[in-house]
Structure formats: structure tokens, C-alpha cells
Short mmCIF file of C-alpha atoms in Angstrom, two decimals:
data_model
loop_
_atom_site.label_atom_id
_atom_site.label_comp_id
_atom_site.label_asym_id
_atom_site.label_seq_id
_atom_site.Cartn_x
_atom_site.Cartn_y
_atom_site.Cartn_z
CA UNK A 1 157.81 61.81 29.80
CA UNK A 2 157.27 60.52 33.23
CA UNK A 3 156.56 56.78 33.43
CA UNK A 4 154.13 55.64 36.07
CA UNK A 5 154.86 52.41 37.56
CA UNK A 6 152.32 49.82 36.57
CA UNK A 7 150.33 48.07 39.27
CA UNK A 8 151.08 44.38 39.33
CA UNK A 9 148.35 42.35 37.77
CA UNK A 10 146.64 40.31 40.51
CA UNK A 11 146.42 36.64 39.64
CA UNK A 12 142.90 35.35 39.61
CA UNK A 13 142.42 32.77 42.19
CA UNK A 14 141.39 29.46 40.85
CA UNK A 15 137.80 28.74 41.38
CA UNK A 16 137.07 25.36 43.04
CA UNK A 17 134.14 23.61 41.41
CA UNK A 18 132.00 21.65 43.80
CA UNK A 19 131.61 18.09 42.79
CA UNK A 20 127.86 18.34 42.48
CA UNK A 21 127.49 15.51 39.96
CA UNK A 22 129.65 13.23 42.11
CA UNK A 23 127.65 14.08 45.21
CA UNK A 24 124.34 13.58 43.49
CA UNK A 25 125.44 10.18 42.11
CA UNK A 26 126.64 9.07 45.57
CA UNK A 27 123.35 10.18 47.11
CA UNK A 28 121.40 8.38 44.47
CA UNK A 29 123.45 5.08 45.05
CA UNK A 30 122.71 5.40 48.77
CA UNK A 31 119.04 5.83 48.09
CA UNK A 32 119.01 2.88 45.67
CA UNK A 33 120.80 0.81 48.20
CA UNK A 34 118.40 1.73 51.02
CA UNK A 35 115.41 1.00 48.71
CA UNK A 36 116.81 -2.40 47.83
CA UNK A 37 117.54 -3.30 51.44
CA UNK A 38 114.07 -2.29 52.54
CA UNK A 39 112.64 -4.49 49.77
CA UNK A 40 114.75 -7.49 50.72
CA UNK A 41 114.08 -7.18 54.45
CA UNK A 42 110.36 -6.74 53.98
CA UNK A 43 110.36 -9.84 51.66
CA UNK A 44 112.49 -11.79 54.11
CA UNK A 45 110.17 -10.94 57.05
CA UNK A 46 107.17 -12.28 55.10
CA UNK A 47 109.09 -15.50 54.16
CA UNK A 48 110.38 -16.10 57.65
CA UNK A 49 107.04 -15.46 59.28
CA UNK A 50 105.31 -17.81 56.76
CA UNK A 51 107.62 -20.79 56.41
CA UNK A 52 110.46 -20.03 58.80
CA UNK A 53 114.22 -19.74 58.43
CA UNK A 54 114.85 -23.45 57.98
CA UNK A 55 112.45 -23.94 55.08
CA UNK A 56 113.26 -20.49 53.45
CA UNK A 57 115.72 -20.10 50.62
CA UNK A 58 117.48 -16.97 49.19
CA UNK A 59 115.46 -17.54 46.04
CA UNK A 60 112.18 -17.19 47.99
CA UNK A 61 113.31 -13.77 49.39
CA UNK A 62 114.59 -12.49 46.06
CA UNK A 63 111.48 -13.54 44.21
CA UNK A 64 109.25 -11.76 46.68
CA UNK A 65 111.48 -8.58 46.71
CA UNK A 66 111.55 -8.05 42.97
CA UNK A 67 115.18 -7.12 43.24
CA UNK A 68 118.13 -8.85 41.54
CA UNK A 69 119.79 -11.81 43.16
CA UNK A 70 123.23 -10.08 42.72
CA UNK A 71 122.11 -7.25 44.89
CA UNK A 72 121.03 -9.70 47.66
CA UNK A 73 124.44 -11.42 47.69
CA UNK A 74 126.20 -8.06 47.69
CA UNK A 75 124.34 -6.93 50.77
CA UNK A 76 123.75 -10.00 52.73
CA UNK A 77 125.47 -13.14 51.34
CA UNK A 78 123.21 -15.62 53.19
CA UNK A 79 119.64 -15.93 54.47
CA UNK A 80 121.03 -16.22 58.07
CA UNK A 81 122.62 -12.77 57.77
CA UNK A 82 119.31 -11.02 56.86
CA UNK A 83 117.56 -13.10 59.47
CA UNK A 84 119.95 -11.72 62.17
CA UNK A 85 119.38 -8.15 60.97
CA UNK A 86 115.64 -8.56 61.23
CA UNK A 87 115.96 -10.10 64.69
CA UNK A 88 118.00 -7.19 65.85
CA UNK A 89 115.49 -4.76 64.70
CA UNK A 90 112.68 -6.55 66.43
CA UNK A 91 114.70 -6.74 69.69
CA UNK A 92 115.37 -2.98 69.48
CA UNK A 93 111.67 -2.25 69.21
CA UNK A 94 110.80 -4.59 72.07
CA UNK A 95 113.59 -3.15 74.32
CA UNK A 96 112.59 0.40 73.64
CA UNK A 97 108.98 -0.27 74.70
CA UNK A 98 109.81 -2.25 77.78
CA UNK A 99 112.52 0.23 78.96
CA UNK A 100 110.09 3.12 78.66
CA UNK A 101 107.51 1.26 80.75
CA UNK A 102 110.00 0.25 83.39
CA UNK A 103 111.22 3.72 83.89
CA UNK A 104 107.75 4.93 85.00
CA UNK A 105 107.45 2.54 87.89
CA UNK A 106 109.04 2.32 91.45
CA UNK A 107 107.18 -0.85 92.45
CA UNK A 108 108.64 -4.22 91.43
CA UNK A 109 105.52 -5.95 90.47
CA UNK A 110 104.02 -3.02 88.58
CA UNK A 111 107.42 -2.46 86.78
CA UNK A 112 107.67 -6.08 85.65
CA UNK A 113 104.07 -6.24 84.63
CA UNK A 114 103.98 -2.99 82.70
CA UNK A 115 107.35 -3.54 80.96
CA UNK A 116 106.32 -7.06 79.84
CA UNK A 117 102.85 -5.96 78.79
CA UNK A 118 104.54 -3.15 76.69
CA UNK A 119 106.90 -5.73 75.16
CA UNK A 120 104.04 -8.06 74.38
CA UNK A 121 101.91 -5.24 72.79
CA UNK A 122 104.85 -3.90 70.76
CA UNK A 123 105.57 -7.34 69.38
CA UNK A 124 102.00 -8.02 68.46
CA UNK A 125 101.64 -4.65 66.68
CA UNK A 126 104.14 -6.04 64.00
CA UNK A 127 102.25 -7.92 61.40
CA UNK A 128 103.22 -11.48 61.21
CA UNK A 129 105.28 -11.46 64.46
CA UNK A 130 103.40 -14.37 66.30
CA UNK A 131 104.19 -16.71 63.29
CA UNK A 132 107.79 -15.42 63.11
CA UNK A 133 108.25 -16.27 66.80
CA UNK A 134 106.56 -19.68 66.63
CA UNK A 135 108.37 -20.82 63.47
CA UNK A 136 111.86 -19.57 64.44
CA UNK A 137 111.84 -19.96 68.20
CA UNK A 138 114.77 -22.39 68.23
CA UNK A 139 116.92 -19.95 66.31
CA UNK A 140 115.76 -17.03 68.52
CA UNK A 141 116.62 -18.93 71.70
CA UNK A 142 120.01 -19.84 70.26
CA UNK A 143 120.86 -16.26 69.13
CA UNK A 144 119.16 -14.11 71.86
CA UNK A 145 121.78 -14.08 74.51
CA UNK A 146 124.62 -13.54 72.06
CA UNK A 147 123.13 -10.25 70.71
CA UNK A 148 124.49 -6.96 71.90
CA UNK A 149 120.89 -5.70 72.03
CA UNK A 150 120.13 -8.43 74.55
CA UNK A 151 123.14 -7.43 76.78
CA UNK A 152 121.97 -3.85 76.68
CA UNK A 153 118.42 -5.02 77.63
CA UNK A 154 119.78 -7.00 80.54
CA UNK A 155 121.91 -3.95 81.68
CA UNK A 156 118.82 -1.82 81.59
CA UNK A 157 116.90 -4.43 83.59
CA UNK A 158 119.52 -4.89 86.24
CA UNK A 159 119.73 -1.11 86.82
CA UNK A 160 116.03 -0.91 87.30
CA UNK A 161 115.92 -3.92 89.64
CA UNK A 162 118.59 -2.34 91.78
CA UNK A 163 116.51 0.87 91.81
CA UNK A 164 113.34 -0.76 93.22
CA UNK A 165 114.53 -3.74 95.17
CA UNK A 166 117.11 -3.69 98.01
CA UNK A 167 119.73 -5.87 96.33
CA UNK A 168 123.00 -4.12 97.02
CA UNK A 169 124.57 -7.19 98.52
CA UNK A 170 123.70 -9.44 95.53
CA UNK A 171 126.82 -10.35 93.53
CA UNK A 172 127.18 -9.31 89.98
CA UNK A 173 127.02 -12.92 88.82
CA UNK A 174 123.75 -13.45 90.61
CA UNK A 175 122.36 -10.26 89.23
CA UNK A 176 123.19 -11.44 85.66
CA UNK A 177 121.31 -14.66 86.43
CA UNK A 178 118.32 -12.88 87.83
CA UNK A 179 118.06 -10.58 84.81
CA UNK A 180 118.47 -13.46 82.39
CA UNK A 181 115.70 -15.36 84.19
CA UNK A 182 113.40 -12.34 83.90
CA UNK A 183 114.04 -12.11 80.23
CA UNK A 184 113.69 -15.84 79.65
CA UNK A 185 110.35 -15.88 81.37
CA UNK A 186 109.12 -12.99 79.31
CA UNK A 187 110.26 -14.76 76.11
CA UNK A 188 108.27 -17.83 77.19
CA UNK A 189 105.29 -15.50 77.67
CA UNK A 190 105.77 -14.17 74.11
CA UNK A 191 105.94 -17.67 72.74
CA UNK A 192 102.83 -18.66 74.63
CA UNK A 193 101.00 -15.74 73.15
CA UNK A 194 102.35 -16.55 69.63
CA UNK A 195 100.91 -19.98 69.90
CA UNK A 196 97.58 -18.66 71.36
CA UNK A 197 96.69 -15.55 69.62
CA UNK A 198 93.37 -15.08 71.61
CA UNK A 199 95.23 -15.03 74.94
CA UNK A 200 94.77 -11.88 77.03
CA UNK A 201 98.23 -10.19 77.05
CA UNK A 202 97.35 -8.32 80.20
CA UNK A 203 96.71 -11.52 82.13
CA UNK A 204 99.82 -13.11 80.63
CA UNK A 205 101.95 -10.19 81.62
CA UNK A 206 100.57 -10.34 85.19
CA UNK A 207 101.40 -14.14 85.39
CA UNK A 208 104.94 -13.80 84.02
CA UNK A 209 105.60 -10.69 86.21
CA UNK A 210 104.33 -12.42 89.31
CA UNK A 211 106.49 -15.45 88.76
CA UNK A 212 109.63 -13.40 88.35
CA UNK A 213 108.84 -10.95 91.14
CA UNK A 214 108.60 -13.87 93.60
CA UNK A 215 111.95 -15.25 92.49
CA UNK A 216 113.57 -11.73 92.72
CA UNK A 217 112.36 -11.17 96.27
CA UNK A 218 113.62 -14.57 97.27
CA UNK A 219 117.07 -13.95 95.74
CA UNK A 220 117.17 -10.56 97.50
CA UNK A 221 116.31 -12.15 100.82
CA UNK A 222 118.87 -14.80 100.47
CA UNK A 223 121.51 -12.19 99.74
CA UNK A 224 120.68 -10.47 102.99
#
């Protein structure tokens, strides 16, 4: 009887199981974290725009958020930390609005006026922003020029100034000063509007733009 060689039995490849449960659990944790952070930041905004950072306590924020104190300390540690996060988000919104308005203009006066008007309008579109600015202006002044968002805002501004004004001979240090002066004047305009809610923002933006445009032209002329 002829024996036929048997075919080797192929080993079944081990099937890899996808960690569905682990992924879902991780996704759920991230969603929960995002939900809690939104609740804390919304509550903090209300607190900071009603009584200010100085008078606020972590307890005030936690009570308004309806989230546990332990979660607050896990995410933020201090009221100053959540204040800084909120300030960055506000600065990002204002920067985006101003940058878009600047990019559409090739005339110095129009560029400054439209960008500052856009910044004023964007800020005033945020509920509670005027009170937030007025109550926390000393903290905003102290933190503003140390924020990376502000440095990016100043870089954007300098590029646009060089685009519309002949300032090639102006030193980098003087350009830094000019851009900072423009931003500081715009901030004063915002604070003026915050204290006087019925002020016309178009007129205010024309005033602040006119003041800074005159200074920029003088600086460009002095640089030759």
C-alpha cells in the first residue's frame, strides 16, 4: 500500500483583537475631561467678568461649574492658571479678527482703522467682555506682553506695517517699539470702550488709528 505524504498542517495565525473597550474608555475619559474643562472655563469667565480675578476664589468657580473641586485642582491648580487660559483664548480671537482685517488693506490709515475696529467688534461680541476688561485690566497689562500670542500678534503687525509703509531703514528694535505702541494704543481704546459701553466703536477705532498712524509716519521719516 502506497503511503501518500501528508500535507503539513498550517498553523492558524493568532488573531489580534482590537482593544475596543480600552479605546472607548479612553475616548470617554477625554470627552468627560473636555466637558468638565468647558464647564470650569465658562464658570470662571462669569466669575472673572463679574467680580474680577482679585476677588474671585476657586470655590466661586467650582460652585458655578457644578463639577467637583478635585477635578479643578487636577486640571488647573489655581485660579490664576485658568485666568491665563481664558486670556489666551480671548487674545486668539482678537488676533484672528484683526489680522484678517489688516490683510485686506494697503493703506496705513485704513489698515489700522479696520483692524482695530475688527478687534473692538470681536471683543464686544463676547458676552461679559467689557466687564472682564475693566475689572482685570491691571492683570491684562501685566501679562499681555509676556504671552506668546501677543508676540505673534506683534510679528503680524510688523510685517503688515513694512508692507504698507516705507520703513526698510528702521531698525528691528524700533520696529518692535512701534508695533508695541500700536498694540498699547488699541488696548487703551478697548479699555475706554469697556468703561463707556455706549461709545461708537467706529469713531474710537478712527481715533486710535489716527493717533498711531501719525506716529508711524514720523518714525518712518526719522529713519530716512
